[in-house]
Amino acid sequence: MADRMLQFVRLPQQTPEKRAVAERQVDFDEIYRDFDPPKAAAQASRCSQCGVPFCQVHCPLNNNIPDWLKLTAEGRLEEAYEVSAATNTFPEICGRICPQDRLCEGNCVIEKGFNSVTIGAVERFVTDTAFERGWVKPPKPRHELGLSVGIIGAGPGGLAAAEQLRKLGYEVHVYDRHDRVGGLLIYGIPGFKLEKDIVIRRRLWLEEAGIVFHLDADVGRTVSLADLRERHDAVLIATGVYKARDIGGVGSGLPGIVPALRYLTTSNRQGLGDQVPEFDSGELNAAGKNVVVIGGGDTAMDCVRTAVRQGAKSVKCLYRRDKLNMPGSMREVKNAEEEGVEFVWLSGPEAFLGDTTVTAVRATRMHLGLPDASGRQSVEPMEGSHFTIPADLVIKALGFDPEDLPTAFGNPALTVSRWGTLKVDHKTFMTSLPGVFAAGDIVRGASLVVWAIRDGRDAAAQMHAWMKHNAAVAVAAE
Ligand SMILES: Cc1cc2nc3c(=O)[nH]c(=O)nc-3n(C[C@H](O)[C@H](O)[C@H](O)COP(=O)(O)OP(=O)(O)OC[C@H]3O[C@@H](n4cnc5c(N)ncnc54)[C@H](O)[C@@H]3O)c2cc1C
Ligand code: SF4
């Protein structure tokens, strides 16, 4: 091993090559090219195989990273894939869109001084190779259990649970109000971070495993939670969080001011080949416009970069804190800067100007004050510091809250936290309704794909334990 690993002292860190800015600004393809096998093996060999792998500790899935890096360095790619897939339902997706700088790579012990191992890029390479070579088999149970589960939400949380439960032998039905599988993976996150073929490939894999998708099934409207509880032995709610946080102030209702997810969904649908009237009419198309995006998270970064690709005249990101305090991944901020996005730090909107449609944003400079109860520095406006930015399209990317599920599902007994997220027993993942479990953003609040996968897998294990126990009780009572 010693001659193959620990190469960080000799080999510099290399990420997969990024496409040139001029090339990537005009399409929605992923910006990183693929690693070739020698490059992946060389980068994997930089791992120091340290005694306490902090990368693994800080990966929400506790992926066995040092082992699959070593196997990759040795060219044993099928085994590397097996190890990686043992803890992660969608390694090629996490490899592409996890904020590795805050998770595994940010905690790699060689980071200080040598720059971390490019864990995400190797993870993506291993599973993409496994798909190409036919090693990725659909999960097939050894025997059918004769029990069925209903999962509400075909996002990463619901899909990860579906895969685990199908493997155990349950009949699995997934209900989603959208017409495609993937949740935010398909309609939120743009193709330049995660190409849609990658998501569709997983849908086919889950269908091959026998998982049944019921699309255009809006639970609470076209089908009720009560029906699903009747139909299935257990139900999982994995509906994510979709109520966009809003901003008030003078002119905030003007046409031309739109919520981020509506803008991104339109763009994704258009890329998938759908007829999208709001895009064709120009309402949700940034071409030729001065665009201002308000917010500093992942969603804001996806909006600014989408606007660049649609051919906006100018794209500005207005954020009330500074660069250091941005909640989004630094890698994405850097990509946006390279693509020509202008960041207006320490600035917040005060009013939206225009008669029949928005024409400008009046903003105020901010300064950071003392930390509040959460430890985050407060933001205070600076007297008399107004300035105006021309804008034909303003996109609000201020974050998301949960929808009111007890009302939407017609069941007030479904209890929620004071933030509106579903309350679950954190050991069993069960909500206040017996046999109804919950996982992902609807429990955690807006979070990350990798956490939704983790929660979906853990919830599936708890549902299995509960159903096994209930089935045994039922048999004993016969
Ligand atoms: C624009 C954007 C960019 C992001 N970028 C990243 C990133 O780069 N990296 C990262 O790790 N995370 C990112 N995230 C966060 C990540 O997408 C979420 O944390 C993750 O998708 C949550 O998974 P989930 O399964 O809980 O919910 P979702 O992915 O939201 O899926 C929920 C599903 O439930 C369905 N649903 C909701 N209500 C109902 C109902 N009543 N009936 C039937 N179906 C219903 C929805 O249609 C949806 O398909 C981003 C989020 C956004 C908005
Ligand atoms: S799942 Fe995410 S955090 Fe875990 S190893 Fe992969 S890229 Fe890193």
Coordinates of C-alpha atoms and ligand atoms in Angstrom, one line a residue:
M1 CA 0.0 0.0 0.0
A2 CA 2.7 2.4 1.0
D3 CA 4.0 2.8 -2.5
R4 CA 0.5 3.4 -3.9
M5 CA -1.0 5.7 -1.3
L6 CA 0.3 8.8 0.5
Q7 CA 1.1 10.5 -2.8
F8 CA -0.1 13.9 -1.6
V9 CA 3.5 14.9 -0.8
R10 CA 4.4 14.3 -4.5
L11 CA 1.2 14.9 -6.5
P12 CA -0.7 18.2 -6.4
Q13 CA -4.4 18.3 -6.0
Q14 CA -6.3 18.3 -9.3
T15 CA -10.0 18.5 -9.8
P16 CA -11.5 17.3 -13.1
E17 CA -10.9 19.9 -15.8
K18 CA -13.5 22.7 -15.9
R19 CA -14.9 23.7 -19.3
A20 CA -13.8 27.2 -20.5
V21 CA -16.1 29.9 -19.4
A22 CA -17.0 31.0 -22.9
E23 CA -18.1 27.5 -23.7
R24 CA -20.0 26.7 -20.5
Q25 CA -21.8 30.1 -20.4
V26 CA -23.9 29.2 -23.4
D27 CA -25.2 25.7 -22.4
F28 CA -26.6 23.8 -19.4
D29 CA -24.2 20.9 -19.5
E30 CA -22.1 20.1 -16.4
I31 CA -19.1 22.4 -16.2
Y32 CA -16.6 19.7 -15.0
R33 CA -15.2 17.1 -17.5
D34 CA -14.8 13.5 -16.4
F35 CA -11.7 12.2 -14.8
D36 CA -9.9 9.6 -16.9
P37 CA -9.0 6.3 -15.1
P38 CA -5.2 7.2 -14.6
K39 CA -6.1 10.7 -13.3
A40 CA -8.7 9.2 -10.9
A41 CA -6.3 6.6 -9.6
A42 CA -3.6 9.2 -9.2
Q43 CA -5.8 11.6 -7.3
A44 CA -7.2 8.8 -5.1
S45 CA -3.6 7.7 -4.3
R46 CA -3.1 11.1 -2.6
C47 CA -5.1 9.8 0.4
S48 CA -3.0 9.5 3.5
Q49 CA -5.1 6.5 4.9
C50 CA -4.9 8.3 8.3
G51 CA -5.9 6.5 11.5
V52 CA -9.0 8.6 12.2
P53 CA -10.6 9.5 8.8
F54 CA -12.2 12.9 9.5
C55 CA -13.6 12.9 5.9
Q56 CA -15.7 9.8 6.9
V57 CA -16.8 11.4 10.2
H58 CA -17.9 14.6 8.4
C59 CA -19.7 12.8 5.6
P60 CA -23.4 12.6 6.6
L61 CA -23.5 9.0 5.2
N62 CA -20.2 8.1 7.0
N63 CA -19.0 6.8 3.6
N64 CA -16.0 4.5 3.9
I65 CA -13.9 7.0 1.9
P66 CA -10.4 5.8 2.6
D67 CA -11.3 2.2 1.5
W68 CA -12.8 3.2 -1.8
L69 CA -10.0 5.7 -2.5
K70 CA -7.4 2.9 -1.9
L71 CA -9.3 0.5 -4.2
T72 CA -9.5 3.2 -6.9
A73 CA -5.8 3.9 -6.6
E74 CA -5.2 0.1 -7.1
G75 CA -7.5 0.0 -10.2
R76 CA -10.0 -2.2 -8.4
L77 CA -12.9 -0.1 -9.5
E78 CA -15.7 -2.7 -9.2
E79 CA -14.8 -3.2 -5.5
A80 CA -14.5 0.5 -5.0
Y81 CA -18.0 0.9 -6.4
E82 CA -19.4 -1.9 -4.1
V83 CA -17.9 -0.2 -1.0
S84 CA -19.1 3.2 -2.1
A85 CA -22.7 2.0 -2.9
A86 CA -22.9 0.1 0.4
T87 CA -23.6 3.4 2.3
N88 CA -24.8 5.8 -0.4
T89 CA -27.8 5.3 -2.7
F90 CA -26.7 7.9 -5.2
P91 CA -22.9 8.3 -5.0
E92 CA -22.6 9.8 -8.4
I93 CA -25.1 12.5 -7.5
C94 CA -23.4 13.4 -4.1
G95 CA -20.0 13.4 -5.9
R96 CA -21.4 16.1 -8.1
I97 CA -23.4 18.4 -5.8
C98 CA -22.4 17.9 -2.2
P99 CA -20.7 21.0 -0.8
Q100 CA -17.5 19.0 -0.2
D101 CA -15.6 22.0 1.1
R102 CA -17.9 22.0 4.1
L103 CA -18.1 18.2 4.5
C104 CA -15.7 15.4 3.6
E105 CA -13.0 17.4 1.8
G106 CA -13.1 20.3 4.2
N107 CA -12.0 17.8 6.9
C108 CA -9.4 15.9 5.0
V109 CA -6.2 15.9 7.2
I110 CA -4.0 16.8 4.2
E111 CA -6.2 19.8 3.5
K112 CA -3.9 22.1 5.5
G113 CA -0.7 22.4 3.5
F114 CA -1.4 20.0 0.7
N115 CA -5.0 20.6 -0.4
S116 CA -7.5 17.8 0.2
V117 CA -8.1 14.6 -1.8
T118 CA -10.7 15.3 -4.5
I119 CA -13.1 12.9 -2.8
G120 CA -16.3 14.0 -4.6
A121 CA -14.8 13.8 -8.0
V122 CA -13.4 10.3 -7.4
E123 CA -16.8 9.2 -6.0
R124 CA -18.5 10.4 -9.1
F125 CA -16.0 8.8 -11.4
V126 CA -16.3 5.4 -9.6
T127 CA -20.1 5.2 -10.0
D128 CA -20.2 6.7 -13.5
T129 CA -17.7 3.9 -14.5
A130 CA -19.8 1.3 -12.7
F131 CA -22.9 2.4 -14.8
E132 CA -20.8 2.3 -18.0
R133 CA -19.5 -1.2 -17.3
G134 CA -22.9 -2.6 -16.2
W135 CA -22.0 -3.2 -12.6
V136 CA -24.9 -1.2 -11.2
K137 CA -27.7 -3.8 -10.8
P138 CA -31.2 -2.8 -9.6
P139 CA -31.9 -3.8 -6.0
K140 CA -33.8 -7.1 -6.1
P141 CA -35.2 -8.6 -2.9
R142 CA -34.5 -12.3 -2.0
H143 CA -38.1 -12.8 -1.3
E144 CA -41.3 -10.7 -1.3
L145 CA -42.7 -9.9 2.2
G146 CA -46.3 -9.4 1.1
L147 CA -46.3 -5.9 2.8
S148 CA -46.5 -2.6 1.0
V149 CA -45.4 1.0 1.7
G150 CA -46.5 4.3 0.3
I151 CA -43.9 7.0 0.0
I152 CA -45.0 10.6 -0.6
G153 CA -42.3 12.5 -2.5
A154 CA -39.9 11.3 -5.2
G155 CA -37.0 13.5 -4.1
P156 CA -33.7 12.0 -2.8
G157 CA -35.1 11.3 0.6
G158 CA -38.1 9.4 -0.7
L159 CA -36.1 7.6 -3.4
A160 CA -33.4 6.5 -0.9
A161 CA -36.1 5.0 1.4
A162 CA -37.8 3.4 -1.6
E163 CA -34.6 1.6 -2.7
Q164 CA -33.9 0.3 0.8
L165 CA -37.4 -1.0 1.4
R166 CA -37.7 -2.6 -2.0
K167 CA -34.4 -4.4 -1.3
L168 CA -35.9 -5.8 1.9
G169 CA -38.9 -7.2 -0.1
Y170 CA -41.6 -4.6 0.3
E171 CA -43.9 -3.6 -2.5
V172 CA -43.0 0.1 -2.9
H173 CA -45.3 2.8 -4.3
V174 CA -44.0 6.4 -4.6
Y175 CA -46.5 9.3 -5.1
D176 CA -45.4 12.7 -6.4
R177 CA -47.3 15.8 -7.4
H178 CA -44.9 16.4 -10.2
D179 CA -44.8 14.7 -13.6
R180 CA -41.2 13.6 -13.2
V181 CA -39.2 11.7 -10.6
G182 CA -36.4 13.4 -8.7
G183 CA -37.8 16.3 -6.6
L184 CA -35.3 19.2 -6.5
L185 CA -32.8 17.0 -8.3
I186 CA -34.9 17.3 -11.5
Y187 CA -36.7 20.6 -11.2
G188 CA -34.6 22.7 -8.8
I189 CA -30.9 22.0 -9.4
P190 CA -29.8 23.1 -12.8
G191 CA -28.1 20.8 -15.4
F192 CA -24.8 22.6 -15.2
K193 CA -24.4 21.1 -11.7
L194 CA -26.3 17.8 -12.3
E195 CA -27.3 16.8 -15.8
K196 CA -30.8 15.4 -16.0
D197 CA -29.8 12.2 -17.6
I198 CA -28.1 11.2 -14.3
V199 CA -31.4 11.6 -12.5
I200 CA -33.4 9.8 -15.2
R201 CA -30.9 6.9 -15.2
R202 CA -31.7 6.4 -11.5
R203 CA -35.4 6.5 -12.1
L204 CA -35.1 3.7 -14.6
W205 CA -32.9 1.7 -12.1
L206 CA -35.6 2.1 -9.4
E207 CA -38.4 1.1 -11.9
E208 CA -36.4 -2.0 -12.9
A209 CA -36.3 -2.9 -9.2
G210 CA -40.1 -3.0 -9.3
I211 CA -40.8 0.4 -7.5
V212 CA -44.0 1.9 -8.8
F213 CA -44.3 5.6 -9.4
H214 CA -47.6 7.4 -9.3
L215 CA -46.9 10.8 -10.8
D216 CA -49.2 13.8 -10.9
A217 CA -50.5 12.5 -7.6
D218 CA -50.9 15.5 -5.3
V219 CA -51.4 14.1 -1.8
G220 CA -54.1 16.2 -0.1
R221 CA -55.7 17.0 -3.4
T222 CA -55.9 14.1 -5.9
V223 CA -55.4 11.4 -3.3
S224 CA -55.7 11.7 0.5
L225 CA -53.3 10.7 3.2
A226 CA -56.1 8.6 4.7
D227 CA -56.4 6.6 1.4
L228 CA -52.7 5.9 1.4
R229 CA -52.8 4.8 5.1
E230 CA -55.6 2.4 4.1
R231 CA -53.7 1.1 1.0
H232 CA -50.3 0.6 2.6
D233 CA -48.9 -1.0 5.7
A234 CA -46.8 2.1 6.4
V235 CA -46.4 5.5 4.8
L236 CA -43.4 7.8 4.6
I237 CA -43.8 11.6 4.1
A238 CA -40.8 13.0 2.2
T239 CA -42.3 16.1 0.7
G240 CA -39.5 18.6 1.1
V241 CA -40.0 22.3 1.8
Y242 CA -41.5 24.6 -0.9
K243 CA -43.0 27.7 0.7
A244 CA -40.8 30.4 -0.6
R245 CA -39.8 33.1 1.9
D246 CA -40.9 36.5 0.6
I247 CA -39.8 40.1 0.9
G248 CA -42.1 43.0 1.3
G249 CA -41.6 46.7 0.8
V250 CA -42.7 49.3 -1.8
G251 CA -43.2 47.8 -5.2
S252 CA -42.7 44.2 -4.1
G253 CA -45.8 43.1 -6.0
L254 CA -44.6 44.5 -9.4
P255 CA -44.6 42.1 -12.4
G256 CA -41.0 41.0 -13.2
I257 CA -40.3 40.0 -9.6
V258 CA -40.4 36.2 -9.4
P259 CA -39.7 33.5 -6.8
A260 CA -36.5 31.5 -7.5
L261 CA -38.0 28.0 -7.7
R262 CA -40.6 29.1 -10.3
Y263 CA -37.7 30.5 -12.4
L264 CA -35.5 27.5 -12.0
T265 CA -38.3 25.0 -12.6
T266 CA -39.2 26.8 -15.8
S267 CA -35.7 26.7 -17.0
N268 CA -35.3 23.0 -16.2
R269 CA -38.6 22.1 -17.9
Q270 CA -37.5 24.0 -21.0
G271 CA -34.2 22.1 -21.0
L272 CA -36.1 18.8 -20.7
G273 CA -38.0 19.7 -23.8
D274 CA -41.4 20.7 -22.3
Q275 CA -43.5 23.5 -23.8
V276 CA -43.2 26.3 -21.2
P277 CA -45.4 29.3 -22.1
E278 CA -43.9 31.5 -19.3
F279 CA -40.5 31.0 -20.9
D280 CA -41.7 31.5 -24.5
S281 CA -43.5 34.7 -23.5
G282 CA -40.2 36.0 -22.1
E283 CA -41.7 36.4 -18.5
L284 CA -39.3 33.8 -17.1
N285 CA -36.5 34.2 -19.6
A286 CA -33.5 36.4 -18.7
A287 CA -32.3 36.9 -22.3
G288 CA -31.3 40.5 -22.8
K289 CA -32.4 41.6 -19.3
N290 CA -30.7 43.2 -16.4
V291 CA -31.2 40.6 -13.7
V292 CA -30.9 41.0 -9.9
V293 CA -31.0 38.0 -7.7
I294 CA -31.6 38.5 -4.0
G295 CA -30.1 36.0 -1.6
G296 CA -26.8 34.2 -1.0
G297 CA -27.5 30.5 -0.8
D298 CA -27.3 27.6 -3.3
T299 CA -30.6 28.6 -4.8
A300 CA -29.3 32.2 -5.5
M301 CA -26.2 30.8 -7.1
D302 CA -28.2 28.5 -9.4
C303 CA -30.4 31.5 -10.4
V304 CA -27.5 33.8 -11.3
R305 CA -25.8 31.1 -13.3
T306 CA -29.0 30.2 -15.1
A307 CA -29.5 33.8 -16.0
V308 CA -26.0 34.0 -17.5
R309 CA -26.7 31.0 -19.6
Q310 CA -30.1 32.4 -20.8
G311 CA -28.1 35.4 -22.2
A312 CA -28.9 38.1 -19.6
K313 CA -27.5 41.6 -20.3
S314 CA -26.1 41.8 -16.7
V315 CA -26.5 39.6 -13.6
K316 CA -26.1 40.9 -10.1
C317 CA -26.4 39.1 -6.8
L318 CA -27.5 41.3 -3.9
Y319 CA -26.6 39.8 -0.6
R320 CA -26.9 41.5 2.8
R321 CA -23.9 39.9 4.4
D322 CA -20.3 39.6 3.1
K323 CA -18.7 36.8 1.1
L324 CA -17.3 35.1 4.2
N325 CA -20.8 34.8 5.6
M326 CA -22.5 33.4 2.5
P327 CA -24.5 30.2 3.3
G328 CA -23.9 28.7 -0.2
S329 CA -20.9 26.6 -1.3
M330 CA -17.7 28.7 -2.0
R331 CA -17.0 26.6 -5.0
E332 CA -20.3 27.7 -6.6
V333 CA -19.6 31.4 -5.7
K334 CA -16.3 31.1 -7.5
N335 CA -17.9 29.4 -10.5
A336 CA -20.5 32.2 -10.6
E337 CA -17.8 34.9 -10.4
E338 CA -15.8 33.3 -13.3
E339 CA -19.0 33.3 -15.4
G340 CA -19.4 37.0 -15.0
V341 CA -21.8 37.4 -12.1
E342 CA -21.3 40.6 -10.1
F343 CA -21.8 40.3 -6.4
V344 CA -23.1 43.3 -4.5
W345 CA -22.1 42.3 -0.9
L346 CA -23.5 43.9 2.2
S347 CA -26.5 45.3 0.4
G348 CA -30.2 44.7 0.9
P349 CA -33.3 45.7 -1.2
E350 CA -35.3 48.5 0.2
A351 CA -37.9 49.1 -2.6
F352 CA -38.7 48.0 -6.1
L353 CA -39.2 50.7 -8.7
G354 CA -41.3 50.8 -11.8
D355 CA -44.8 51.6 -13.0
T356 CA -46.2 48.6 -14.9
T357 CA -43.2 46.3 -14.4
V358 CA -40.1 46.4 -12.3
T359 CA -37.3 48.6 -13.7
A360 CA -34.9 49.0 -10.8
V361 CA -34.1 47.9 -7.2
R362 CA -33.3 50.5 -4.6
A363 CA -30.9 49.0 -2.1
T364 CA -29.2 50.1 1.1
R365 CA -25.7 49.3 2.2
M366 CA -25.4 47.1 5.3
H367 CA -22.8 46.6 8.0
L368 CA -22.3 43.6 10.2
G369 CA -23.0 44.1 13.9
L370 CA -22.6 42.0 17.0
P371 CA -23.4 38.3 16.9
D372 CA -27.1 37.5 17.8
A373 CA -28.3 34.5 19.9
S374 CA -27.5 32.1 17.1
G375 CA -23.9 33.3 17.0
R376 CA -24.4 35.0 13.5
Q377 CA -23.5 38.6 13.2
S378 CA -26.5 40.9 12.9
V379 CA -27.1 43.0 9.9
E380 CA -27.7 46.7 10.2
P381 CA -28.6 49.2 7.4
M382 CA -26.2 52.2 7.0
E383 CA -28.1 55.6 7.2
G384 CA -28.3 57.4 3.9
S385 CA -26.5 54.8 1.8
H386 CA -29.2 54.1 -0.8
F387 CA -28.3 53.3 -4.4
T388 CA -30.3 52.1 -7.4
I389 CA -29.6 49.1 -9.6
P390 CA -31.5 48.8 -13.0
A391 CA -33.4 45.5 -13.2
D392 CA -35.9 44.0 -15.6
L393 CA -36.1 40.7 -13.8
V394 CA -35.7 40.4 -10.0
I395 CA -35.5 36.8 -8.6
K396 CA -36.2 36.3 -4.9
A397 CA -34.0 33.5 -3.5
L398 CA -34.5 33.9 0.2
G399 CA -35.0 30.3 1.3
F400 CA -37.9 28.0 1.9
D401 CA -40.2 27.0 4.7
P402 CA -42.5 24.0 5.0
E403 CA -46.0 24.1 3.6
D404 CA -48.8 23.7 6.1
L405 CA -49.0 19.9 5.9
P406 CA -51.6 19.2 8.6
T407 CA -54.0 21.4 6.6
A408 CA -52.9 20.2 3.2
F409 CA -53.3 16.6 4.3
G410 CA -56.5 17.3 6.2
N411 CA -55.2 15.8 9.4
P412 CA -54.7 18.2 12.3
A413 CA -53.3 15.3 14.4
L414 CA -50.1 15.5 12.3
T415 CA -47.9 17.6 14.6
V416 CA -45.4 20.1 13.5
S417 CA -42.6 22.1 15.1
R418 CA -42.7 25.8 15.6
W419 CA -41.0 26.1 12.2
G420 CA -43.7 24.0 10.5
T421 CA -41.4 21.0 9.9
L422 CA -42.9 17.6 10.8
K423 CA -42.3 16.4 14.3
V424 CA -40.9 12.9 14.4
D425 CA -39.5 10.7 17.2
H426 CA -35.8 11.0 16.3
K427 CA -35.1 7.4 17.0
T428 CA -38.1 5.9 15.1
F429 CA -38.7 8.6 12.5
M430 CA -42.5 8.1 13.2
T431 CA -44.7 11.2 13.2
S432 CA -47.6 11.7 15.6
L433 CA -49.7 9.4 13.4
P434 CA -49.0 5.6 14.0
G435 CA -47.4 4.0 10.9
V436 CA -46.7 7.4 9.3
F437 CA -43.0 8.2 9.1
A438 CA -41.2 11.3 7.7
A439 CA -37.7 12.1 6.4
G440 CA -35.7 14.7 4.5
D441 CA -36.2 18.5 4.3
I442 CA -39.8 18.2 5.7
V443 CA -38.3 17.2 9.0
R444 CA -34.9 18.9 8.9
G445 CA -35.9 22.1 7.1
A446 CA -34.1 23.1 3.9
S447 CA -30.9 21.1 3.9
L448 CA -28.8 19.0 1.6
V449 CA -29.3 16.1 -0.8
V450 CA -26.8 13.9 1.2
W451 CA -28.8 14.5 4.4
A452 CA -32.1 13.6 2.7
I453 CA -30.4 10.3 1.5
R454 CA -29.2 9.6 5.0
D455 CA -32.6 10.3 6.5
G456 CA -34.4 8.3 3.9
R457 CA -32.2 5.3 4.5
D458 CA -32.5 5.5 8.3
A459 CA -36.3 6.0 8.1
A460 CA -36.5 2.9 5.9
A461 CA -34.7 0.8 8.6
Q462 CA -37.1 2.1 11.2
M463 CA -40.2 1.4 9.1
H464 CA -38.9 -2.1 8.5
A465 CA -38.5 -2.7 12.3
W466 CA -42.0 -1.3 12.9
M467 CA -43.7 -3.4 10.2
K468 CA -41.8 -6.5 11.2
H469 CA -43.0 -6.1 14.8
N470 CA -46.6 -5.3 13.7
A471 CA -46.7 -8.3 11.3
A472 CA -45.5 -10.5 14.2
V473 CA -48.2 -9.2 16.5
A474 CA -50.8 -9.8 13.8
V475 CA -49.6 -13.4 13.3
A476 CA -49.6 -14.0 17.0
A477 CA -53.2 -12.7 17.3
E478 CA -54.5 -15.0 14.5
Ligands
LIG1 C1 -32.3 25.5 -6.2 C2 -31.8 24.5 -5.2 C3 -30.5 24.1 -5.3 C4 -29.9 23.2 -4.4 N1 -28.6 22.8 -4.6 C5 -28.1 21.9 -3.8 C6 -26.8 21.4 -4.0 O1 -26.1 21.8 -4.8 N2 -26.4 20.4 -3.1 C7 -27.2 19.9 -2.1 O2 -26.8 18.9 -1.4 N3 -28.4 20.3 -1.9 C8 -28.9 21.3 -2.7 N4 -30.2 21.8 -2.5 C9 -31.0 21.2 -1.4 C10 -31.6 19.8 -1.8 O3 -32.1 19.9 -3.1 C11 -32.7 19.4 -0.8 O4 -32.1 19.4 0.5 C12 -33.1 17.9 -1.1 O5 -33.6 17.8 -2.4 C13 -34.2 17.5 -0.1 O6 -34.7 16.2 -0.5 P1 -36.2 15.8 -0.1 O7 -36.3 14.4 -0.7 O8 -36.4 15.9 1.3 O9 -37.1 16.8 -0.8 P2 -37.3 17.2 -2.4 O10 -36.1 17.0 -3.2 O11 -37.9 18.6 -2.2 O12 -38.5 16.3 -2.9 C14 -39.8 16.3 -2.4 C15 -40.7 15.8 -3.4 O13 -42.0 15.7 -2.8 C16 -43.0 16.1 -3.7 N5 -44.2 16.6 -3.0 C17 -44.3 17.7 -2.2 N6 -45.5 17.8 -1.7 C18 -46.2 16.7 -2.2 C19 -47.6 16.3 -2.1 N7 -48.5 17.0 -1.4 N8 -48.0 15.2 -2.8 C20 -47.1 14.5 -3.6 N9 -45.8 14.9 -3.7 C21 -45.4 16.0 -3.0 C22 -42.3 17.2 -4.5 O14 -43.0 17.3 -5.8 C23 -40.9 16.6 -4.6 O15 -40.8 15.8 -5.8 C24 -30.7 22.7 -3.4 C25 -32.1 23.2 -3.2 C26 -32.6 24.1 -4.1 C27 -34.0 24.6 -3.9
SF4_2 S1 -21.5 11.8 0.1 FE1 -20.9 14.0 0.0 S2 -19.8 14.3 2.0 FE2 -20.0 12.1 1.7 S3 -18.1 11.5 0.7 FE3 -19.5 11.9 -0.9 S4 -19.2 14.0 -1.5 FE4 -18.3 13.7 0.5

